[in-house]
Short mmCIF file of C-alpha atoms and ligand atoms in Angstrom, two decimals:
data_model
loop_
_atom_site.label_atom_id
_atom_site.label_comp_id
_atom_site.label_asym_id
_atom_site.label_seq_id
_atom_site.Cartn_x
_atom_site.Cartn_y
_atom_site.Cartn_z
CA MET A 1 110.57 120.21 95.54
CA GLU A 2 108.21 122.81 94.01
CA LEU A 3 108.14 120.80 90.80
CA ILE A 4 107.19 117.67 92.74
CA LYS A 5 104.40 119.43 94.64
CA LYS A 6 103.04 120.99 91.47
CA TYR A 7 102.90 117.67 89.62
CA ILE A 8 101.13 116.00 92.54
CA GLU A 9 98.64 118.86 92.86
CA GLU A 10 97.79 118.72 89.15
CA ASN A 11 97.36 114.94 89.09
CA LYS A 12 96.09 114.03 92.53
CA GLU A 13 92.58 113.02 91.47
CA ARG A 14 93.86 110.76 88.70
CA PHE A 15 96.40 109.14 91.06
CA LEU A 16 93.57 108.19 93.38
CA ASN A 17 91.31 106.88 90.63
CA GLU A 18 94.09 104.70 89.29
CA LEU A 19 94.83 103.31 92.75
CA PHE A 20 91.12 102.61 93.22
CA ASP A 21 91.06 100.58 90.00
CA LEU A 22 93.81 98.38 91.42
CA ILE A 23 92.12 98.08 94.82
CA ARG A 24 88.88 96.93 93.15
CA ILE A 25 90.67 93.77 91.98
CA PRO A 26 90.30 91.35 94.94
CA SER A 27 93.82 89.87 94.77
CA ILE A 28 93.65 87.71 97.90
CA SER A 29 96.66 85.39 97.59
CA ALA A 30 95.40 82.87 100.13
CA ARG A 31 92.18 82.08 98.23
CA PRO A 32 92.29 79.76 95.19
CA GLU A 33 88.97 81.32 94.08
CA ASN A 34 90.80 84.57 93.40
CA LYS A 35 93.46 83.13 91.10
CA GLU A 36 92.13 85.03 88.06
CA ASP A 37 92.23 88.27 90.03
CA MET A 38 95.93 87.79 90.65
CA PHE A 39 96.48 87.85 86.87
CA LYS A 40 94.24 90.87 86.47
CA ALA A 41 96.25 92.73 89.08
CA THR A 42 99.56 91.91 87.40
CA GLU A 43 98.29 93.07 83.99
CA TYR A 44 97.00 96.28 85.53
CA ILE A 45 100.32 97.02 87.23
CA LYS A 46 102.30 96.21 84.10
CA LYS A 47 100.21 98.66 82.09
CA CYS A 48 100.42 101.28 84.81
CA LEU A 49 104.23 101.23 84.84
CA LEU A 50 104.51 101.14 81.04
CA ASP A 51 102.16 104.14 80.83
CA ALA A 52 104.34 105.90 83.40
CA GLY A 53 107.32 105.53 81.07
CA ALA A 54 109.03 102.22 81.87
CA ASP A 55 111.09 100.70 79.02
CA HIS A 56 110.29 97.13 79.76
CA ALA A 57 107.70 95.31 81.85
CA GLU A 58 106.93 91.62 82.09
CA VAL A 59 104.72 89.32 84.09
CA ILE A 60 106.76 86.30 85.08
CA GLU A 61 105.12 83.02 86.07
CA THR A 62 106.22 81.20 89.21
CA LYS A 63 104.93 78.05 90.86
CA GLY A 64 102.51 80.30 92.69
CA HIS A 65 101.30 83.78 91.77
CA PRO A 66 103.23 85.73 89.13
CA VAL A 67 105.86 88.39 89.73
CA ILE A 68 105.94 91.67 87.80
CA TYR A 69 109.39 92.82 86.74
CA VAL A 70 109.88 96.29 85.28
CA GLU A 71 112.87 98.41 84.41
CA LYS A 72 113.89 101.85 83.27
CA LEU A 73 117.62 102.05 82.68
CA ILE A 74 118.85 105.51 81.82
CA ASP A 75 122.55 105.64 82.62
CA PRO A 76 125.00 102.79 83.28
CA SER A 77 127.12 105.06 85.46
CA ALA A 78 124.20 105.98 87.73
CA PRO A 79 123.04 103.82 90.65
CA THR A 80 120.09 101.45 90.37
CA ILE A 81 117.21 101.42 92.83
CA LEU A 82 115.08 98.26 93.04
CA ILE A 83 111.55 98.80 94.32
CA TYR A 84 109.89 95.85 96.04
CA GLY A 85 106.17 95.71 96.83
CA HIS A 86 103.31 93.22 96.91
CA TYR A 87 100.00 93.29 95.08
CA ASP A 88 98.39 90.54 97.11
CA VAL A 89 96.18 91.31 100.09
CA GLN A 90 94.84 89.50 103.14
CA PRO A 91 91.37 87.91 103.25
CA VAL A 92 88.60 90.29 104.37
CA GLU A 93 86.64 88.23 106.92
CA PRO A 94 84.74 89.08 109.12
CA LEU A 95 82.80 90.91 106.40
CA ASP A 96 80.02 92.24 108.62
CA GLU A 97 82.53 94.30 110.59
CA TRP A 98 83.35 96.45 107.57
CA ASP A 99 81.52 99.78 107.26
CA SER A 100 81.88 99.64 103.47
CA ASP A 101 82.68 97.01 100.84
CA PRO A 102 86.38 96.08 101.24
CA PHE A 103 86.90 96.14 97.48
CA MET A 104 84.93 99.33 96.81
CA PRO A 105 87.31 102.04 98.03
CA GLU A 106 85.60 104.91 99.76
CA ILE A 107 86.99 108.16 101.16
CA ARG A 108 85.79 109.06 104.66
CA ASP A 109 87.46 111.50 107.09
CA GLY A 110 90.34 112.03 104.68
CA LYS A 111 91.17 108.32 104.52
CA ILE A 112 90.83 105.66 101.86
CA PHE A 113 88.91 102.68 103.27
CA ALA A 114 89.50 99.34 101.52
CA ARG A 115 91.46 96.10 101.76
CA GLY A 116 94.94 96.93 100.47
CA ALA A 117 94.47 100.70 100.90
CA ASP A 118 97.71 100.66 102.89
CA ASP A 119 99.10 97.08 102.81
CA ASP A 120 100.50 97.16 100.25
CA LYS A 121 98.60 98.50 97.25
CA GLY A 122 98.42 102.06 98.56
CA GLN A 123 102.05 102.18 99.63
CA MET A 124 103.30 100.42 96.49
CA PHE A 125 101.27 102.77 94.32
CA MET A 126 103.10 105.79 95.77
CA HIS A 127 106.20 104.36 94.10
CA PHE A 128 104.43 103.95 90.77
CA LYS A 129 103.29 107.56 90.84
CA ALA A 130 106.62 108.91 92.08
CA PHE A 131 108.23 107.05 89.16
CA GLU A 132 105.75 108.60 86.72
CA LEU A 133 106.35 112.01 88.24
CA MET A 134 110.12 111.79 87.81
CA ILE A 135 109.86 110.61 84.21
CA GLN A 136 107.23 113.15 83.21
CA THR A 137 109.11 116.05 84.79
CA GLY A 138 112.48 114.88 83.44
CA THR A 139 113.93 114.47 86.94
CA LEU A 140 114.60 110.73 87.14
CA PRO A 141 118.25 110.70 88.29
CA CYS A 142 119.07 106.97 88.19
CA ASN A 143 118.07 103.52 86.98
CA VAL A 144 114.98 101.89 88.41
CA LYS A 145 113.77 98.30 88.62
CA PHE A 146 110.55 97.01 90.12
CA MET A 147 109.92 93.56 91.54
CA ILE A 148 106.31 93.26 92.62
CA GLU A 149 105.14 89.94 94.06
CA GLY A 150 101.75 88.39 94.76
CA GLU A 151 102.56 86.04 97.62
CA GLU A 152 103.84 88.20 100.47
CA GLU A 153 100.78 87.61 102.63
CA ILE A 154 101.23 83.83 102.37
CA GLY A 155 104.94 83.84 103.18
CA SER A 156 106.51 84.51 99.74
CA PRO A 157 106.92 80.80 98.88
CA SER A 158 108.16 81.45 95.32
CA LEU A 159 110.16 84.64 95.62
CA LYS A 160 113.41 83.27 96.99
CA LYS A 161 113.73 80.94 94.00
CA PHE A 162 112.76 83.83 91.72
CA CYS A 163 115.67 85.82 93.17
CA ILE A 164 118.10 82.93 92.74
CA ASP A 165 116.99 82.44 89.11
CA ASN A 166 117.07 86.15 88.28
CA LYS A 167 120.06 87.36 90.24
CA LYS A 168 121.64 89.21 87.30
CA LYS A 169 118.45 90.89 86.26
CA LEU A 170 117.80 92.13 89.79
CA ALA A 171 121.30 93.55 90.30
CA SER A 172 120.99 96.93 92.00
CA ASP A 173 122.48 99.16 94.68
CA VAL A 174 119.61 99.20 97.14
CA ILE A 175 116.11 97.80 97.59
CA LEU A 176 113.56 100.42 98.54
CA ILE A 177 110.39 99.21 100.26
CA SER A 178 107.30 101.00 101.53
CA ASP A 179 105.42 98.34 103.47
CA THR A 180 105.89 99.48 107.07
CA THR A 181 104.61 102.24 109.35
CA MET A 182 105.59 105.60 110.77
CA ILE A 183 105.18 106.64 114.42
CA ALA A 184 102.62 109.37 113.63
CA PRO A 185 101.51 111.39 110.58
CA ASP A 186 103.92 114.20 111.49
CA ILE A 187 106.78 111.92 112.63
CA PRO A 188 108.52 110.27 109.69
CA SER A 189 110.22 106.99 110.55
CA ILE A 190 112.66 104.61 108.98
CA THR A 191 112.17 100.98 109.98
CA VAL A 192 115.52 99.53 111.01
CA GLY A 193 114.33 96.18 112.29
CA LEU A 194 111.74 93.55 111.36
CA ARG A 195 110.88 90.43 113.30
CA GLY A 196 111.14 86.92 111.94
CA LEU A 197 108.32 84.42 112.07
CA SER A 198 107.61 80.76 112.81
CA TYR A 199 104.04 79.83 111.99
CA MET A 200 102.80 76.44 113.19
CA GLU A 201 99.63 74.41 113.06
CA VAL A 202 98.92 71.75 115.66
CA GLU A 203 96.44 68.90 115.63
CA VAL A 204 95.46 67.08 118.80
CA THR A 205 93.59 63.80 118.45
CA GLY A 206 91.76 61.98 121.23
CA PRO A 207 89.25 59.19 120.53
CA ASN A 208 88.78 57.97 116.96
CA ARG A 209 85.37 59.68 116.64
CA ASP A 210 83.26 62.34 118.35
CA LEU A 211 81.69 60.81 121.45
CA HIS A 212 78.57 61.40 123.54
CA SER A 213 79.90 63.65 126.31
CA GLY A 214 77.60 62.01 128.84
CA LEU A 215 78.46 58.44 128.08
CA TYR A 216 82.21 59.07 127.87
CA GLY A 217 82.79 62.44 129.58
CA GLY A 218 85.14 62.18 132.56
CA ALA A 219 86.72 58.96 131.41
CA VAL A 220 88.34 59.96 128.10
CA MET A 221 90.82 62.78 127.50
CA ASN A 222 89.08 65.58 125.60
CA PRO A 223 91.50 66.93 122.95
CA ILE A 224 90.21 70.51 123.34
CA ASN A 225 90.76 70.38 127.10
CA ALA A 226 94.24 68.99 126.40
CA LEU A 227 95.06 71.56 123.74
CA THR A 228 93.99 74.55 125.81
CA LYS A 229 96.06 73.38 128.79
CA MET A 230 99.07 72.83 126.55
CA ILE A 231 98.70 76.29 125.02
CA ALA A 232 98.28 77.88 128.44
CA SER A 233 101.60 76.39 129.50
CA LEU A 234 103.51 77.94 126.59
CA THR A 235 103.92 81.19 128.55
CA ASP A 236 104.51 81.59 132.27
CA GLU A 237 103.34 84.15 134.84
CA ASN A 238 105.96 86.66 133.64
CA ASN A 239 104.95 86.11 130.02
CA TYR A 240 108.19 84.35 129.19
CA ILE A 241 107.87 81.74 126.50
CA THR A 242 108.46 78.28 127.99
CA VAL A 243 109.39 76.41 124.80
CA ASN A 244 112.66 74.65 125.65
CA GLY A 245 115.66 76.52 124.25
CA PHE A 246 113.50 79.29 122.79
CA TYR A 247 115.66 82.18 124.02
CA ASP A 248 119.04 80.53 123.39
CA ASP A 249 119.92 82.63 120.33
CA VAL A 250 118.11 85.86 121.21
CA LEU A 251 120.46 88.82 120.93
CA GLU A 252 120.12 91.02 123.96
CA VAL A 253 120.01 94.71 123.07
CA SER A 254 122.49 96.86 125.00
CA ASP A 255 121.28 99.31 127.64
CA GLY A 256 122.67 102.12 125.53
CA GLU A 257 120.58 101.14 122.54
CA ARG A 258 117.51 100.63 124.71
CA LYS A 259 117.94 104.16 126.05
CA GLU A 260 118.16 105.46 122.47
CA MET A 261 115.03 103.54 121.50
CA ALA A 262 113.13 104.89 124.50
CA LYS A 263 113.52 108.41 123.15
CA ALA A 264 111.10 107.70 120.31
CA PRO A 265 107.73 109.26 121.10
CA PHE A 266 105.21 106.76 122.44
CA ASN A 267 102.07 107.48 124.40
CA LEU A 268 100.92 104.43 126.36
CA GLU A 269 97.53 105.92 127.30
CA GLU A 270 96.77 106.70 123.68
CA TYR A 271 97.94 103.23 122.67
CA LYS A 272 95.57 101.59 125.15
CA ARG A 273 92.71 103.84 124.15
CA SER A 274 93.23 103.18 120.43
CA ILE A 275 92.60 99.44 120.89
CA ASP A 276 90.28 99.73 123.89
CA ILE A 277 92.26 97.77 126.47
CA ASP A 278 92.60 98.54 130.19
CA ASN A 279 96.16 97.39 130.55
CA GLU A 280 99.07 96.41 128.40
CA VAL A 281 100.52 92.98 129.13
CA GLY A 282 103.81 91.43 128.08
CA GLU A 283 107.21 90.09 129.00
CA LYS A 284 108.36 91.26 132.39
CA GLY A 285 111.16 93.80 132.35
CA TYR A 286 110.44 95.35 128.97
CA SER A 287 108.43 98.33 127.73
CA THR A 288 105.61 98.04 125.21
CA THR A 289 107.74 99.14 122.26
CA GLU A 290 110.55 96.82 123.36
CA ARG A 291 108.12 93.91 123.61
CA THR A 292 107.24 94.27 119.93
CA GLY A 293 110.55 95.66 118.67
CA ILE A 294 113.35 93.67 120.29
CA ARG A 295 111.70 90.70 122.02
CA PRO A 296 110.10 87.57 120.57
CA SER A 297 106.46 86.69 121.16
CA LEU A 298 104.05 83.76 120.87
CA ASP A 299 100.39 84.03 119.90
CA VAL A 300 97.53 81.70 119.10
CA ASN A 301 96.10 82.95 115.80
CA GLY A 302 93.16 80.58 115.67
CA ILE A 303 91.72 77.63 117.54
CA TRP A 304 88.94 75.27 116.59
CA GLY A 305 87.36 71.91 117.16
CA GLY A 306 84.19 70.37 118.53
CA TYR A 307 80.77 71.91 118.08
CA ILE A 308 80.60 75.64 117.28
CA GLY A 309 77.18 75.86 115.63
CA GLU A 310 74.11 77.41 117.18
CA GLY A 311 72.75 76.04 120.43
CA ALA A 312 74.25 73.16 122.36
CA LYS A 313 75.46 69.78 121.27
CA THR A 314 76.79 67.47 123.96
CA VAL A 315 79.88 66.14 122.34
CA LEU A 316 83.36 65.07 123.34
CA PRO A 317 85.28 65.82 120.15
CA SER A 318 87.82 63.64 118.45
CA LYS A 319 90.07 66.48 117.35
CA ALA A 320 91.24 69.98 118.25
CA TYR A 321 93.41 72.36 116.26
CA ALA A 322 95.29 75.61 116.67
CA LYS A 323 97.45 77.94 114.61
CA ILE A 324 100.29 79.33 116.66
CA SER A 325 102.77 81.95 115.52
CA MET A 326 106.00 83.09 117.07
CA ARG A 327 107.61 86.42 116.18
CA LEU A 328 111.37 86.12 116.30
CA VAL A 329 114.18 88.58 116.76
CA PRO A 330 117.53 88.83 114.98
CA ASN A 331 119.80 85.81 115.37
CA GLN A 332 116.92 83.44 116.11
CA ASN A 333 116.48 81.00 113.24
CA SER A 334 112.94 80.12 112.20
CA LYS A 335 113.76 76.54 111.14
CA LYS A 336 115.44 75.90 114.48
CA ILE A 337 112.48 77.42 116.35
CA ASP A 338 110.06 75.25 114.32
CA LYS A 339 111.92 72.18 115.55
CA LEU A 340 112.18 73.37 119.17
CA PHE A 341 108.47 74.11 119.15
CA GLU A 342 107.56 70.73 117.68
CA ASP A 343 109.68 68.82 120.18
CA HIS A 344 108.40 70.85 123.11
CA PHE A 345 104.77 70.68 122.10
CA LYS A 346 104.89 66.92 121.67
CA SER A 347 106.66 66.54 125.01
CA ILE A 348 103.87 68.29 126.93
CA ALA A 349 101.01 66.25 125.45
CA PRO A 350 99.04 64.58 128.26
CA ASP A 351 98.12 60.91 128.25
CA GLY A 352 95.23 60.04 126.00
CA VAL A 353 95.99 62.29 123.01
CA ARG A 354 98.29 62.21 120.00
CA VAL A 355 99.82 65.42 118.72
CA GLU A 356 100.87 66.44 115.24
CA VAL A 357 102.75 69.63 114.50
CA LYS A 358 103.53 71.19 111.15
CA SER A 359 105.16 74.41 110.06
CA LEU A 360 103.05 76.55 107.70
CA HIS A 361 105.62 79.20 106.89
CA GLY A 362 108.26 81.36 108.41
CA GLY A 363 111.27 83.53 107.82
CA GLU A 364 114.03 85.48 109.44
CA GLY A 365 114.11 88.94 110.95
CA TYR A 366 116.13 91.83 109.62
CA VAL A 367 118.23 94.61 111.06
CA SER A 368 118.98 97.42 108.72
CA PRO A 369 122.22 99.34 109.26
CA ILE A 370 122.03 103.12 109.62
CA ASP A 371 125.56 103.95 108.48
CA THR A 372 124.62 103.57 104.81
CA ILE A 373 124.06 105.95 101.91
CA ALA A 374 120.49 104.66 101.69
CA TYR A 375 119.77 105.59 105.30
CA GLN A 376 121.32 109.02 104.88
CA ALA A 377 119.33 109.59 101.69
CA ALA A 378 116.07 108.54 103.37
CA ASN A 379 116.94 110.78 106.28
CA ARG A 380 117.42 113.82 104.06
CA ALA A 381 114.37 113.04 101.95
CA CYS A 382 112.10 112.89 105.02
CA GLU A 383 113.67 115.94 106.56
CA GLU A 384 112.87 117.90 103.42
CA SER A 385 109.33 116.68 102.85
CA PHE A 386 108.16 116.50 106.49
CA GLY A 387 110.36 119.30 107.83
CA LYS A 388 111.55 116.87 110.51
CA LYS A 389 114.27 114.27 110.88
CA PRO A 390 112.89 110.72 110.75
CA ILE A 391 113.19 108.41 113.74
CA PRO A 392 114.68 104.91 113.40
CA VAL A 393 112.22 102.29 114.70
CA ARG A 394 112.23 98.54 115.19
CA SER A 395 108.93 97.19 113.98
CA GLY A 396 107.19 94.11 115.33
CA GLY A 397 105.96 93.06 111.87
CA SER A 398 107.65 90.73 109.41
CA ILE A 399 108.62 90.82 105.76
CA PRO A 400 110.61 87.58 105.68
CA ILE A 401 111.81 87.99 102.09
CA VAL A 402 113.94 90.99 103.12
CA SER A 403 116.55 88.79 104.79
CA ASP A 404 116.56 86.54 101.70
CA PHE A 405 117.24 89.61 99.54
CA GLU A 406 120.40 90.15 101.52
CA ASP A 407 121.43 86.46 101.51
CA VAL A 408 120.61 85.68 97.88
CA LEU A 409 121.10 88.99 96.09
CA GLY A 410 123.59 90.54 98.49
CA ILE A 411 121.57 93.76 98.53
CA LYS A 412 120.44 95.66 101.62
CA SER A 413 116.92 97.04 101.93
CA ILE A 414 115.76 100.42 103.17
CA LEU A 415 112.32 100.36 104.77
CA LEU A 416 110.69 103.71 104.20
CA GLY A 417 107.07 103.17 105.15
CA PHE A 418 104.24 105.70 105.25
CA GLY A 419 101.49 103.68 106.96
CA LEU A 420 100.17 104.21 110.47
CA ASP A 421 99.41 101.65 113.19
CA SER A 422 95.84 102.96 113.06
CA ASP A 423 95.48 101.92 109.40
CA ALA A 424 94.05 98.59 110.57
CA ILE A 425 96.01 96.47 108.09
CA HIS A 426 94.76 92.85 107.98
CA SER A 427 91.67 94.02 109.92
CA PRO A 428 88.18 95.18 108.97
CA ASN A 429 88.09 98.82 107.81
CA GLU A 430 91.70 98.94 106.65
CA ASN A 431 92.48 102.51 105.65
CA PHE A 432 95.20 104.84 104.47
CA PRO A 433 95.13 108.60 105.04
CA LEU A 434 95.32 110.70 101.87
CA PHE A 435 97.91 112.84 103.64
CA ASN A 436 100.26 109.85 103.95
CA PHE A 437 99.62 108.75 100.37
CA TYR A 438 100.58 112.12 98.90
CA LYS A 439 103.43 112.67 101.38
CA GLY A 440 104.91 109.37 100.24
CA ILE A 441 104.76 110.41 96.60
CA GLU A 442 106.49 113.65 97.57
CA THR A 443 109.24 111.98 99.61
CA ILE A 444 110.21 109.16 97.23
CA PRO A 445 111.69 111.34 94.42
CA LEU A 446 113.77 113.10 97.07
CA PHE A 447 115.16 109.72 98.13
CA TYR A 448 116.13 109.02 94.51
CA LYS A 449 117.77 112.41 94.25
CA TYR A 450 119.85 112.17 97.42
CA PHE A 451 120.70 108.51 96.94
CA THR A 452 122.03 109.25 93.45
CA GLU A 453 123.94 112.36 94.57
CA MET A 454 125.55 110.59 97.51
CA SER A 455 126.43 107.47 95.49
CA ARG A 456 128.57 109.40 93.05
N1 LIG B 1 103.43 94.92 105.47
C1 LIG B 1 103.31 93.86 106.40
C2 LIG B 1 104.42 93.81 107.43
C3 LIG B 1 104.59 95.03 108.30
C4 LIG B 1 103.56 95.91 108.57
C5 LIG B 1 105.83 95.27 108.83
C6 LIG B 1 103.77 97.02 109.36
C7 LIG B 1 106.05 96.36 109.63
C8 LIG B 1 105.01 97.24 109.91
C9 LIG B 1 103.30 92.54 105.62
O1 LIG B 1 102.43 92.60 104.52
C10 LIG B 1 102.80 91.45 106.51
O2 LIG B 1 101.65 91.49 106.86
N2 LIG B 1 103.64 90.47 106.83
C11 LIG B 1 103.22 89.30 107.55
C12 LIG B 1 104.19 88.18 107.37
C13 LIG B 1 103.83 87.16 106.35
C14 LIG B 1 104.80 86.02 106.36
C15 LIG B 1 102.42 86.70 106.39
C16 LIG B 1 103.14 89.59 109.02
O3 LIG B 1 103.91 90.39 109.56
O4 LIG B 1 102.28 88.96 109.64
MN1 LIG B 2 102.70 94.32 103.43
MN1 LIG B 3 100.35 92.30 105.29
#
C-alpha cells in the first residue's frame, strides 16, 4: 500500500498530462467526421500500454472502429485479469453550454473538465496507470489482458463478433471494468446490476408533403399531433408503461432484497437539488433508487418535425419523428421488447397517418453475483484503500456488451467504477474529480493482489 501511494505521488503530474493527451483526441464514435481520431486514439493507447511494460499490443480492425488488444503474461499458473474499457466518447452538443472546450481538459475545483474525463477515458486510464505502477514496482501478481473498444457509445456493434472470433485470445478468469459510478466520493461501491436497453426510432407520416396549415388545418391529421398523443399514451397516470406485454418477463425483486437495497445511503433532497427539480416522479410503489435500479423505464430521447427555425411558419408537416429508449431489467429480452414496442406503436396509430418503427440498438441487462472471488477481492481492495466496505448497487445505466461477455466468452465481469453521478457524463461540463482518479489507481493494484491470492 505504501509502495502504491509513493509511486502515485511521484508520478501524479505525468499521469494527468498523459490522460490529457488522450482526452484531446476527439474520438466521438457516432460521427463519421472523427474517423481519423479513432485511429489516433488507438495508436496513443497502444503506445501508452507498451511504454508501461506490456509484452504485446495490437490494433485490430473491425467492421467499425478498431479494438486494441494488449497482453502481459507473466506466469501460466497465475490467474488472468482482462480489463475492458472504451476509448470512444459521446458527442458534445450543445457546445454553448460548456464552460470550457470539451476537448481541452481543464482543472477547476479539483476536477478534470472535458468530454471523456470520466466516461470512459478517465476511468480506463486508471487501469493503464495501475498496470504501469505494478510493472515498474515489480508487484504485478498475475497475467493481464486489455480489450479496449471504440464503439461502446453506439451500442458495441462489432464487439460481440470480435469476442466470438478471438475467444481463445481473450481467455481469462475475470473481466474487470471501471465504467460505472460510486454512491459518493467516500462511499466505494461495486455495481452488481446494469439495465438492458431497447432503442427505437419512429417515423410518422401524414400527407405526402408539408401543407399550408390554414388551407388544410383541421381537416388532415397532423403527424406531430398524432405522434405526441401516441407518446403520451405510452405511460399511464401511475407511470406504468402501457406497451402490451412489456412487464411479462420482468423479474420481481423480493421484499428481502429490496430491504437490503434500501440500506444504501441515498438523500432524496440532495438528489432533487443536484438536478434542480421540485419533485421526483416515477412508477408508483417504488423508491427513486428502485425506479432506476430494478424497474424498467421508457423515455423519449429526441423528437422533431415541422418548422423549428426562427419565427413562425404556418405549416402542417408531412412527417414527425422520435427516438424512444426503454431501459430493461434482468430477464427482459431486448429483441422481444423491440417487437412488442413495434406492434404496440403501430396499433395505436390514429387514422390518417402511417407509422414506421425501427430498432437502432439494444442489449441485455446484467446481474453480477456477489459470492465470487472477484467480488471478495474488490471488497477487500476498497476496504483497504477507502477504509470502508463498498456497497453493492444496481445501476440504471447500461453496458450491453457485459452480458455478451458472459454468453460468448463464459466470463463474468466485476464492475468496479469510480465515477460519480455528478460527473455529468454525456452532458455538457463532464468532469472527473482528481480524488476519484487517484483513488482508482490506488485501489486497482489491490484488486489484482487479492484476486490472485484468493484464486490460488
Ligand atoms: N459508462 C456508461 C454506462 C454507465 C454509466 C453504467 C454509469 C452505469 C453507471 C456507458 O458508456 C454508457 O453510456 N452506456 C450507454 C449504453 C449504450 C448502448 C449507448 C447508456 O447507458 O446509455
Ligand atoms: Mn462508459
Ligand atoms: Mn457512456
